[in-house]
XYZ file of C-alpha atoms in Angstrom:
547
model
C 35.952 -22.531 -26.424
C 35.538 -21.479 -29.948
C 32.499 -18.833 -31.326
C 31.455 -20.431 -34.641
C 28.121 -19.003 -36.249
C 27.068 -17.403 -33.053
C 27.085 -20.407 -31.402
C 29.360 -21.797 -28.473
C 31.587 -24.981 -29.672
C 33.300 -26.782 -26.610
C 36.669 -27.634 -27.019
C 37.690 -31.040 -26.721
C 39.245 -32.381 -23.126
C 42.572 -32.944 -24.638
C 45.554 -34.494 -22.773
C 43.070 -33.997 -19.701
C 42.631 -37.262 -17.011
C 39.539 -36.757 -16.195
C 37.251 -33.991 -17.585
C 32.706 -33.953 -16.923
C 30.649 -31.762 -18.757
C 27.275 -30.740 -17.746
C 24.491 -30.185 -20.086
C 23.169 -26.643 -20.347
C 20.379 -24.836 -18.778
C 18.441 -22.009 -19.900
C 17.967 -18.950 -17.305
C 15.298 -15.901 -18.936
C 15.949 -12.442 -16.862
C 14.860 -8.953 -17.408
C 16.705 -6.222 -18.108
C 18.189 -4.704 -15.414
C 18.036 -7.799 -13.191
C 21.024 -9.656 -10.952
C 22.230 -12.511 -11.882
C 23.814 -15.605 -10.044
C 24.989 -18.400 -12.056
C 26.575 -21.075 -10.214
C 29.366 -22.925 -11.166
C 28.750 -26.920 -10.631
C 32.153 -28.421 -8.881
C 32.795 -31.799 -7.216
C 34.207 -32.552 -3.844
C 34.787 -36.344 -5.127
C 37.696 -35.641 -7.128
C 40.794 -35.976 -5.606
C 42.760 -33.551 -4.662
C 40.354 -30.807 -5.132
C 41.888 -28.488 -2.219
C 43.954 -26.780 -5.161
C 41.054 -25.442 -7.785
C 40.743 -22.903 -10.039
C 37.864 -21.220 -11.983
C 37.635 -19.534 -15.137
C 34.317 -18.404 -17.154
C 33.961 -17.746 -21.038
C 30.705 -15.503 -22.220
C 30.621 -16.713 -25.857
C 33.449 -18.459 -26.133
C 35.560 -15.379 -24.725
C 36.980 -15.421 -21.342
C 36.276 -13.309 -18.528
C 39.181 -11.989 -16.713
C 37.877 -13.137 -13.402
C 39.697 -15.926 -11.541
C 38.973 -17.119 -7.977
C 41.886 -19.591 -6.166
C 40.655 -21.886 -3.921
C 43.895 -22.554 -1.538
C 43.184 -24.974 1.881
C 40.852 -22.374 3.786
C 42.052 -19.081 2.245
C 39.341 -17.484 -0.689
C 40.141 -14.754 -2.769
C 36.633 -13.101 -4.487
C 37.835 -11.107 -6.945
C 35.790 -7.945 -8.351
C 34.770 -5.260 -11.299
C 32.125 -3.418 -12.235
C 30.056 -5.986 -13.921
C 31.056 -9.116 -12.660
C 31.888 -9.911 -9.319
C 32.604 -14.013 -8.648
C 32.360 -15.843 -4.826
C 33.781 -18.637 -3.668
C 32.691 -20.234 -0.639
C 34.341 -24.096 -0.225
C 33.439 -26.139 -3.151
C 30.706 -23.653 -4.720
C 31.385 -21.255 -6.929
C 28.905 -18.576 -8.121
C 29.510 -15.335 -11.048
C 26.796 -12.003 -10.464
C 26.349 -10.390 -13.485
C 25.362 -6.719 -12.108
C 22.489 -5.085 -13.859
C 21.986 -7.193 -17.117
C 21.662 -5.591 -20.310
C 20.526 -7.169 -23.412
C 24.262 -7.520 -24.326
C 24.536 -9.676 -21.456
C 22.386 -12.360 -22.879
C 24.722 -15.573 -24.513
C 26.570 -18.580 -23.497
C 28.247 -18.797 -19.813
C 30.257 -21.660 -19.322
C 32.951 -22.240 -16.494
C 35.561 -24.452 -16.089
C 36.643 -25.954 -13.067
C 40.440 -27.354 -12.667
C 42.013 -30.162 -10.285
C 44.978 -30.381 -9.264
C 45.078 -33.589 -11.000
C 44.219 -32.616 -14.242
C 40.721 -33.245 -14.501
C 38.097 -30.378 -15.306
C 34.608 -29.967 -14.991
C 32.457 -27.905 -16.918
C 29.137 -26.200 -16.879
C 26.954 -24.071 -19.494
C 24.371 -22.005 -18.883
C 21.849 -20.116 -21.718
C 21.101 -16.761 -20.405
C 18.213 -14.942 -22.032
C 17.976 -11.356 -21.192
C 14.588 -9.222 -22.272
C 14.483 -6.145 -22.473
C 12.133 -3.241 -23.179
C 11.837 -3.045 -27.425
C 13.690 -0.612 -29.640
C 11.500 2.246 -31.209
C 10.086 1.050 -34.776
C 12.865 2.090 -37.532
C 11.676 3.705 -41.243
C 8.467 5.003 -40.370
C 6.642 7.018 -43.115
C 3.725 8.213 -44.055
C 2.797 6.569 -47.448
C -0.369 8.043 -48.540
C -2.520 10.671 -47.754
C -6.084 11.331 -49.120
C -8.881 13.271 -47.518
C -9.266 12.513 -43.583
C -7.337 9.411 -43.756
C -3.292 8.399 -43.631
C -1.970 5.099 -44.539
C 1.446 4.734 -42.296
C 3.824 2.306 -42.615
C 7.160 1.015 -40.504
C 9.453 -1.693 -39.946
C 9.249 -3.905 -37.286
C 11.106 -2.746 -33.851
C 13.279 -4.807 -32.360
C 11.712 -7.004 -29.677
C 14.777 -7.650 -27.356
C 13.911 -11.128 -26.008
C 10.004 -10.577 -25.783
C 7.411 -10.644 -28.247
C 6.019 -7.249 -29.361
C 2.498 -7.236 -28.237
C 1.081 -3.873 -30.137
C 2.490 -0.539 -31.156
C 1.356 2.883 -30.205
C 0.411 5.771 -32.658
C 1.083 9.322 -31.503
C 0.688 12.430 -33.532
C 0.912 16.228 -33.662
C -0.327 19.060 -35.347
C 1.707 22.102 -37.256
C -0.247 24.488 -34.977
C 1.732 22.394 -31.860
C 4.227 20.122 -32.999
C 5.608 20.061 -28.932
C 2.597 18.471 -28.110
C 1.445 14.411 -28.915
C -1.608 12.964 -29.040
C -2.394 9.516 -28.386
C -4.119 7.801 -31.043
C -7.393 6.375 -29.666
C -6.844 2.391 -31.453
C -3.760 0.115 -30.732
C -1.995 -1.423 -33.593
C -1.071 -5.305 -33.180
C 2.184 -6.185 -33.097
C 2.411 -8.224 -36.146
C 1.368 -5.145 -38.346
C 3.397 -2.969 -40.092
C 1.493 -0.788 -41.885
C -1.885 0.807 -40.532
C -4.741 3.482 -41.342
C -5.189 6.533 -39.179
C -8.470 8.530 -39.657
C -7.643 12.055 -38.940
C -9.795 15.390 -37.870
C -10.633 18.355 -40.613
C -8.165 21.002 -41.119
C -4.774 19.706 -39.421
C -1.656 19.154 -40.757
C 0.161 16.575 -38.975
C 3.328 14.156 -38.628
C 3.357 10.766 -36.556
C 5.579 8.854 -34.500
C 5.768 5.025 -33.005
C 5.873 3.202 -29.535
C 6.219 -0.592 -29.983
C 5.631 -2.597 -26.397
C 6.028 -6.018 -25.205
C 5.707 -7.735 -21.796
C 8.590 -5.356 -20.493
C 7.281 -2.249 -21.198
C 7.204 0.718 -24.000
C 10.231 1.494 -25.979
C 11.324 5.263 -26.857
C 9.303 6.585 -29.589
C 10.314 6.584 -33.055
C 11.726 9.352 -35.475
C 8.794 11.486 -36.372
C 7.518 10.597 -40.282
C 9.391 13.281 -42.542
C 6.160 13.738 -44.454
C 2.970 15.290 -42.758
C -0.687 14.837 -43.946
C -2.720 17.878 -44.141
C -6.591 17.143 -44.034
C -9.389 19.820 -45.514
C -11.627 21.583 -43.422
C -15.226 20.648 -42.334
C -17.713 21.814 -40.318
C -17.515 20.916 -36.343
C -18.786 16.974 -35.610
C -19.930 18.106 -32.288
C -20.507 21.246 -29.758
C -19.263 22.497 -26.455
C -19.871 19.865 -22.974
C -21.173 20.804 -19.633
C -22.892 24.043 -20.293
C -24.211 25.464 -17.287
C -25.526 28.743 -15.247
C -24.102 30.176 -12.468
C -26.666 32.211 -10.171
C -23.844 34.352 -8.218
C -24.116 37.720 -10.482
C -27.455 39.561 -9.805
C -28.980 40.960 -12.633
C -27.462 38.686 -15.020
C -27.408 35.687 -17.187
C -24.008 33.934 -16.733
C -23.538 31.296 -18.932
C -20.113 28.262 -19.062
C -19.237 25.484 -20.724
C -15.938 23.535 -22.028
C -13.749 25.142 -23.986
C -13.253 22.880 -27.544
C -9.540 21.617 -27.767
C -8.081 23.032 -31.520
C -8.272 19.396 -32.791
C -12.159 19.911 -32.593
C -12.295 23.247 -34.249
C -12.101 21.598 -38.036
C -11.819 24.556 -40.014
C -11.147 28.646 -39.938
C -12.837 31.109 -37.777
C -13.779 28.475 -34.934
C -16.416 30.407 -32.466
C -19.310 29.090 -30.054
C -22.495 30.746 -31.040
C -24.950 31.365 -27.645
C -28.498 30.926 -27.604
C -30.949 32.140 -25.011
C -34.659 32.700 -23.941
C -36.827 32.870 -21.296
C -38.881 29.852 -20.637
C -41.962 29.922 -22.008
C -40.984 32.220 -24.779
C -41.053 31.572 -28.364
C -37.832 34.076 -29.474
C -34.259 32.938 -29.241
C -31.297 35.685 -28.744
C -27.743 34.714 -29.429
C -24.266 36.037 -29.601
C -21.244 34.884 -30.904
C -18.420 34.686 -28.669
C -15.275 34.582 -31.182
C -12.085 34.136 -28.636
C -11.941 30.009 -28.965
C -10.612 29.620 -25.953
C -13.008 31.298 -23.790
C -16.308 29.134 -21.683
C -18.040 32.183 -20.503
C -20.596 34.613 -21.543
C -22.802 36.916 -19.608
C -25.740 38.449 -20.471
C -27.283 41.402 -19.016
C -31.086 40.675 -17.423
C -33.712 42.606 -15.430
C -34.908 39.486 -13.829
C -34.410 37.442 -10.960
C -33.802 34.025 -10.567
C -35.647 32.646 -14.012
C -35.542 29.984 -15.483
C -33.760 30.088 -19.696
C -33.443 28.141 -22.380
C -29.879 27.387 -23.740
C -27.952 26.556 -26.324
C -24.287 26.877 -26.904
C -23.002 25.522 -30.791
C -19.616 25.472 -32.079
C -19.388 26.436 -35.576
C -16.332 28.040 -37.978
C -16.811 29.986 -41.138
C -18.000 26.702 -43.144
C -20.682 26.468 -40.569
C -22.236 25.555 -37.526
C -21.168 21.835 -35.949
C -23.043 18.248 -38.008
C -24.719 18.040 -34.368
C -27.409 19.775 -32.841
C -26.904 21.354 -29.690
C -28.890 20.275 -26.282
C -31.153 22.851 -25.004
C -30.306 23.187 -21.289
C -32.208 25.070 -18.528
C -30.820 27.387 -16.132
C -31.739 30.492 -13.814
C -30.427 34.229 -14.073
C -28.912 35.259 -11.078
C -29.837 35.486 -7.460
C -30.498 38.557 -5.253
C -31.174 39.241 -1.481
C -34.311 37.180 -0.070
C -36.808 39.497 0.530
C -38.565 37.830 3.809
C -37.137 37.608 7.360
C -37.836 35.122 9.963
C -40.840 35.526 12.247
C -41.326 34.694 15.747
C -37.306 34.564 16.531
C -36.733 33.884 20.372
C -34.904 31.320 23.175
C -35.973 27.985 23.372
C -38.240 27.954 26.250
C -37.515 23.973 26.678
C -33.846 24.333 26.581
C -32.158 25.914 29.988
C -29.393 28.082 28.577
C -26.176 26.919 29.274
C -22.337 28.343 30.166
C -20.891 28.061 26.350
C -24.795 26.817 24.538
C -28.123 28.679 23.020
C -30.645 27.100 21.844
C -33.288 29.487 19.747
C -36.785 28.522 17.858
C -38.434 30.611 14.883
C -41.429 30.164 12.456
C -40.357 28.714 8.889
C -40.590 30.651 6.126
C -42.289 30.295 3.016
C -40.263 28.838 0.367
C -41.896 31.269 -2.703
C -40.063 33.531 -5.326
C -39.404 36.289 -2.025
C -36.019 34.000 -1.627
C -35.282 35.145 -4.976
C -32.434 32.310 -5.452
C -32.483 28.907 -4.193
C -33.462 28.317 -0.749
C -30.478 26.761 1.779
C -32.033 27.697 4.959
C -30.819 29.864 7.469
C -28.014 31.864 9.043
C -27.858 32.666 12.871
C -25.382 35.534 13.504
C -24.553 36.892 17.033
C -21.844 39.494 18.669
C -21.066 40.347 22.256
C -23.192 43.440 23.149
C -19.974 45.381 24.596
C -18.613 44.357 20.784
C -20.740 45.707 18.087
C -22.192 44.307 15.220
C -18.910 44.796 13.683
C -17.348 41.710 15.316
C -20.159 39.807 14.764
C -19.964 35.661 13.954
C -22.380 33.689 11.828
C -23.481 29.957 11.965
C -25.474 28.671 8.840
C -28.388 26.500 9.345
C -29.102 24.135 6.297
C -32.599 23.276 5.701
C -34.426 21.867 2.945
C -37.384 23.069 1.327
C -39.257 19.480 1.766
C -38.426 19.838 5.389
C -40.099 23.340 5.891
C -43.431 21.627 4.551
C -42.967 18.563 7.077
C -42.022 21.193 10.055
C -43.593 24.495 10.228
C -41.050 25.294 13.617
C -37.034 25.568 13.004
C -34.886 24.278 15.728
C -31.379 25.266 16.202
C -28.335 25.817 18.547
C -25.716 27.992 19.000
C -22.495 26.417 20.547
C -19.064 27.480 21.559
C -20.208 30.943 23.493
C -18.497 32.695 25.803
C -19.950 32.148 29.550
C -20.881 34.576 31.761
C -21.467 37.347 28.758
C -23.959 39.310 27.654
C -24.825 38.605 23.678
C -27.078 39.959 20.819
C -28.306 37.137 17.991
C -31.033 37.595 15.049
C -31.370 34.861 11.884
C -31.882 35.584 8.559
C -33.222 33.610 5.274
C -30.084 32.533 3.052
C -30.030 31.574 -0.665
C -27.336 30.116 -2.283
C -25.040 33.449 -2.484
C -27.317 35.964 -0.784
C -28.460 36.598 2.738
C -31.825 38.698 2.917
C -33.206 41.213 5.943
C -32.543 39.875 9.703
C -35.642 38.969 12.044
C -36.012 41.384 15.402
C -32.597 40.754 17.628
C -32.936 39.217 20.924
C -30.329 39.635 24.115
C -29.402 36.720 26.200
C -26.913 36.465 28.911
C -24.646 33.426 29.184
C -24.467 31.653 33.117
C -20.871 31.191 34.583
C -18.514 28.766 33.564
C -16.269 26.911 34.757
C -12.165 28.476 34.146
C -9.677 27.465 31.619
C -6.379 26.389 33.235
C -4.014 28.652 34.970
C -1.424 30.158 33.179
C 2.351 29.616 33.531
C 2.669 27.522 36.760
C 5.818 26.887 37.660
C 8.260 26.374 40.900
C 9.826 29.056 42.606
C 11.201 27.482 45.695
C 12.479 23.763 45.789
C 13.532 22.749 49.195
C 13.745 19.351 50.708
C 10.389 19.714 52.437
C 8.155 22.679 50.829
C 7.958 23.763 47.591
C 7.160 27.385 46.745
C 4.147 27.552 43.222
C 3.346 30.023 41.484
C 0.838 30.761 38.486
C -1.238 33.465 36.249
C -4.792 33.661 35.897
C -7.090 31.719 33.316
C -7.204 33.597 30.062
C -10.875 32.421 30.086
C -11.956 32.411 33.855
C -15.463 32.155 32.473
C -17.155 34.100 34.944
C -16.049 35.330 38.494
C -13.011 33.489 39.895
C -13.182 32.802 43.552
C -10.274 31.477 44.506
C -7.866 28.315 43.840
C -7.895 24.475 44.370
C -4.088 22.922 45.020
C -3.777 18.701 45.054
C -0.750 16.728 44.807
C -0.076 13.303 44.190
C 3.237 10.959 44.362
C 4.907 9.900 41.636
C 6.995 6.141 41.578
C 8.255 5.629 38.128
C 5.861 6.396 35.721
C 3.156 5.600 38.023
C 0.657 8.195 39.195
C -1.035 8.186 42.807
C -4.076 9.698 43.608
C -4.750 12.803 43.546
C -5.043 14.318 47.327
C -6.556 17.966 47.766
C -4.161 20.278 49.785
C -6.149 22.669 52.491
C -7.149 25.181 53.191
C -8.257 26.036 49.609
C -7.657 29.737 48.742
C -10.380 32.271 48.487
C -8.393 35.036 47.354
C -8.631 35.328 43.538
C -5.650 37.881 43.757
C -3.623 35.067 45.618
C -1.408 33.534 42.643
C 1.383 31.424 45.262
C 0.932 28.772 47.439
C 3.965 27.155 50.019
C 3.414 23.328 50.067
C 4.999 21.666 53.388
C 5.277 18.768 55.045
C 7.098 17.098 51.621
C 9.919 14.279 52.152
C 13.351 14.695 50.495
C 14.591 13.553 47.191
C 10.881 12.324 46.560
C 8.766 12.921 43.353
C 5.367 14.968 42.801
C 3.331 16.068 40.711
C 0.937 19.398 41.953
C -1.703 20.336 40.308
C -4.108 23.700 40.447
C -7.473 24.570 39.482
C -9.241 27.716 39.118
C -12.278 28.059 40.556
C -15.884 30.142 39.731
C -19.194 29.505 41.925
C -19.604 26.603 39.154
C -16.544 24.480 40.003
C -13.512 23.698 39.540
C -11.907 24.303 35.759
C -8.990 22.631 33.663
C -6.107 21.246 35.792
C -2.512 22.515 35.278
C 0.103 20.417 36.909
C 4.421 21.010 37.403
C 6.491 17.599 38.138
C 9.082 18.214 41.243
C 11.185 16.320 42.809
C 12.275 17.752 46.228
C 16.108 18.385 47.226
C 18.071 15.675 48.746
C 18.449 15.727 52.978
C 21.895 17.077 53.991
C 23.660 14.312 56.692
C 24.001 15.910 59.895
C 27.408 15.558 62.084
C 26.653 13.962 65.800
C-alpha cells in the first residue's frame, strides 16, 4: 500500500494467481468507542487451510499477524489492537478509539496458493471539539465587547454553537456563563456587559459529542464605567420570631449587580396606615438582614428595600411589601378544658374537649391552634410532653367546640394535662389542669427468655419481667407448638397457667426426643394476655438402651 496525498493507493496484485478486492465501507464511531472490523476471507479458494493476515492503517502496516494452521489459532495481542481468528473469519478491535484512529484499514488475506484477498474499510472517528484557538478581545466601548476567534477544530462532527464565559478582576477564579449561545458558524460576536467590571473571556465550542476544554483566556480585558443599579434586592420578607422587633430579609445582590462604588441596600419602613417613611442604610453588601427596634406587636409595615451605590439609587423602583413586627405570648387561655364525656378512656388513649377561642389581636401572632401538654403526676411538670393541635382560624368560626386526642400514654398511670393557645413561635397562659388515670393494659413481652435445661423430654424456661407490664401482672401464659421444617403448628396452651407474678421458670414435660419446638410466653394483667416471646428448641436425642 502506498500513502499518497493522504489518501490510500492499493498496490497492484503483481505476480499474484489469483487476488479479489472488496470495495470499501465507511464505519462513523465516537471517541472512545470499540471497534471490530472484520476481515472478509473465502473458504472457496483452494487450499485455504494455510492463511495469513496482515492489516495496513494508512498504508502502514500493523505489526499484528494471526496464522491460521489446520485447527490450531494463534490471537495475537497489544495494547491497542488485539486481532481473532476463529476458522475462516478474521476480525481487528481497535481498543478505545481516538481521533488518531480514524483512516484507511485494509487487510490482506494470503493462500497458500498465491492468491490474496483484500478488504478496506473508512473509519471515521468523532470526537469532542478542540477549544477555539486566537481568541481576543477586539474592541471595547462603553458596556459592550466585540470578541473575536478562530474556528475550533470540530473532530469529525459539526460544531453546533460556542459558549461565552467570563470573569471579573474582582474574581478572576470564578466564570460566568454568558446568558446567549453563539452559532457555530460565527467567529466573531458582541457581548453586552454590566457597569463597573473589568473583565477577560474565554471559549467552549460543542458539537453532537459534547463540550471541548475552554479556550486561553483573551489577553486583553474590557473595563466598563459605572452606573447606577438596573434593579433591587428579591424576596424581601419579615420574620415574626423576635418580639419587639421589626426583622426584615431579602437576597443579597451578587457583585456583578452592584454597577458602581459604595454598593448598599437602603431600608424603608412604616406602619400601615401611616404617611412617614423611616429608612436606614445597611452598607456591608453582603448582608440580607436588618432589624429594627418596635414597641408593637404583631403589625402590619410597609417596606421597601433599594439597592443603590454612590451614583445613586437602582433605574427601578422598589416593590412595597407588607409584613408584621414580631410575635409575643397569646394572651387568652382555653376555656372549658375537660375529658371527653363520649369517649371511654382507654389503656394508652385520652380524648379531651374545650371551647374555641377567639381568633382577635389577644393571639398577638398568627393563630396555629393549640398545644396539649401532659406529665405523669409522680413526674413533675418538669418532664412534661407536648402534642400540637393545628387548627385554622376558618375552622374555629365553622366549630365553636375543639376535639382532640392524646395517644401513646402509659396505662395504668395517673397523669396531669392542660392546653394552651399557640401562635406561630409563642405559646400563651395554660387553661385549668385536669387529672385522669389511665385503665390497665395489657404487658409488653417478657424479657430475655431463654433455655436452661434441654433434656430429651422436658425443657427447663426461663424469663424477666415486661419492662412495660402496663398495670398489675398476674401471672404467666406458656404454649408450644411443633415445628417440621419451616412449618409452624398450632399453637397449644400448656396448663396449669401460673398465677405467681414472682414465678419467672416453668419445666415443660412430656416432650419427644430429637424433636423441634417452638414455646412461647405471655405476660398477663386482669386485661389479657400481652406480646408473645418465643425460644426455638430442639430436644436431645434418646440414648439406645442395652437388653
Amino acid at each position: 500500500m502506498l500513502l499518497s496525498n493522504n489518501r490510500v493507493v492499493s498496490r497492484p496484485c503483481v505476480g499474484m494467481l489469483l487476488c479479489l478486492e472488496d470495495r470499501a465501507t465507511d464505519l462513523e464511531v465516537e471517541e472512545g468507542s470499540r471497534v471490530r472490523l472484520l476481515c472478509k476471507t473465502s473458504s472457496d479458494l483452494l487450499d485455504s487451510s494455510h492463511l495469513q493476515v496482515r492489516w495496513y492503517h494508512n498504508g502502514r502496516e500493523l505489526n499484528m499477524n494471526v496464522t491460521h494452521s489446520n485447527s490450531i489459532i494463534n490471537n495475537i495481542n497489544n495494547n491497542k489492537y488485539s486481532q481473532k481468528a476463529d476458522k475462516n473469519r478474521f476480525t481487528l478491535v481497535i481498543r478505545n478509539a481516538q481521533l488518531e484512529d480514524a483512516g484507511l484499514y485494509t487487510c490482506e488475506g494470503y493462500y497458500a496458493n498465491g492468491s490474496v484477498l483484500r478488504t478496506t474499510t473508512s473509519l471515521a472517528v468523532k470526537g469532542r471539539p478542540g477549544p477555539p484557538t486566537s481568541v481576543e478581545v477586539r474592541s471595547c466601548h462603553g458596556n459592550r465587547a466585540e470578541l473575536a476567534w478562530r474556528a475550533a477544530p470540530a473532530n469529525g462532527a459539526k460544531i453546533r454553537e460556542y459558549s461565552l464565559e467570563f470573569n471579573t478582576s474582582d474574581a478572576p477564579d470564578v466564570w460566568y456563563p454568558y446568558y446567549e449561545r453563539i452559532p457555530g458558524d460565527r467567529h466573531e460576536f458582541f457581548v453586552d456587559l454590566a457597569p463597573y467590571g473589568t473583565y477577560t473571556f474565554r471559549l467552549l465550542a460543542r458539537n453532537d459529542i459534547g463540550d471541548s476544554q475552554p479556550s486561553d483566556v483573551t489577553r486583553r480585558s474590557c473595563t466598563t464605567p459605572p452606573d447606577k443599579p438596573d434593579r433591587n434586592p428579591k424576596q424581601v420578607v419579615t420574620r415574626t420570631h423576635k418580639k419587639g422587633y421589626l426583622v426584615i430579609e431579602w437576597t443579597p445582590m451578587q457583585r456583578l449587580n452592584f454597577h458602581g462604588p459604595g454598593f448598599r441596600y437602603h431600608v424603608y419602613w412604616r406602619r400601615k396606615g401611616s404617611l412617614v417613611w423611616e429608612s436606614a442604610l445597611v452598607t456591608e453588601a453582603t448582608k440580607g438582614h436588618f432589624e429594627q427596634e418596635v414597641n408593637d406587636v404583631y403589625q402590619c409595615y410597609e417596606i421597601q428595600v433599594k439597592a443603590e451605590n454612590e451614583l445613586g439609587e437602582s433605574h427601578q423602583p422598589a416593590f412595597i411589601i407588607l409584613g408584621r413586627s414580631g410575635e409575643a405570648e397569646p394572651l387568652v387561655a382555653p376555656k372549658d378544658f375537660r375529658r371527653d364525656p363520649s369517649k371511654p378512656l382507654e389503656p394508652h388513649k385520652a380524648h379531651f374537649i374545650w371551647e374555641a377561642v377567639e381568633v382577635t389581636d389577644k393571639i398577638q401572632g398568627e393563630f396555629r391552634g393549640y398545644r396539649l401538654q401532659y406529665w405523669k403526676s409522680s413526674e413533675g411538670r418538669h418532664k412534661m410532653q407536648e402534642v400540637d393541635v393545628t387548627v385554622t382560624p376558618d375552622t374555629v368560626e365553622r366549630h365553636p367546640v375543639v376535639r382532640a386526642t392524646l395517644a401513646g400514654l402509659p396505662a395504668n398511670t395517673a397523669l396531669r394535662a392542660q392546653v394552651a393557645v399557640r401562635n406561630t413561635h409563642y405559646t400563651g397562659p395554660p387553661s385549668q389542669t385536669i387529672d385522669f388515670f389511665t385503665p390497665e393494659g395489657t404487658p409488653s413481652a417478657v424479657l430475655s427468655l431463654a433455655t436452661v435445661e434441654v433434656e430429651e423430654d422436658y425443657v427447663l424456661l426461663q424469663w424477666e419481667p415486661p419492662v412495660e407490664p402496663n398495670g398489675r401482672l398476674t401471672g404467666f401464659d406458656i404454649g408450644y407448638q411443633p415445628v417440621e421444617g419451616t412449618q409452624l403448628g398450632p399453637v397449644r396452651d400448656l396448663k396449669p397457667k401460673i398465677d405467681d407474678p414472682e414465678t419467672l421458670q416453668a419445666k415443660i414435660t412430656g416432650l419427644e426426643p430429637a424433636n423441634n419446638y417452638r414455646f412461647v410466653v405471655w405476660a398477663r394483667t386482669s386485661s389479657g394476655r400481652g406480646k408473645m416471646a418465643y425460644v426455638d428448641v430442639q430436644t436431645k436425642r434418646g440414648t439406645s438402651k442395652l437388653m
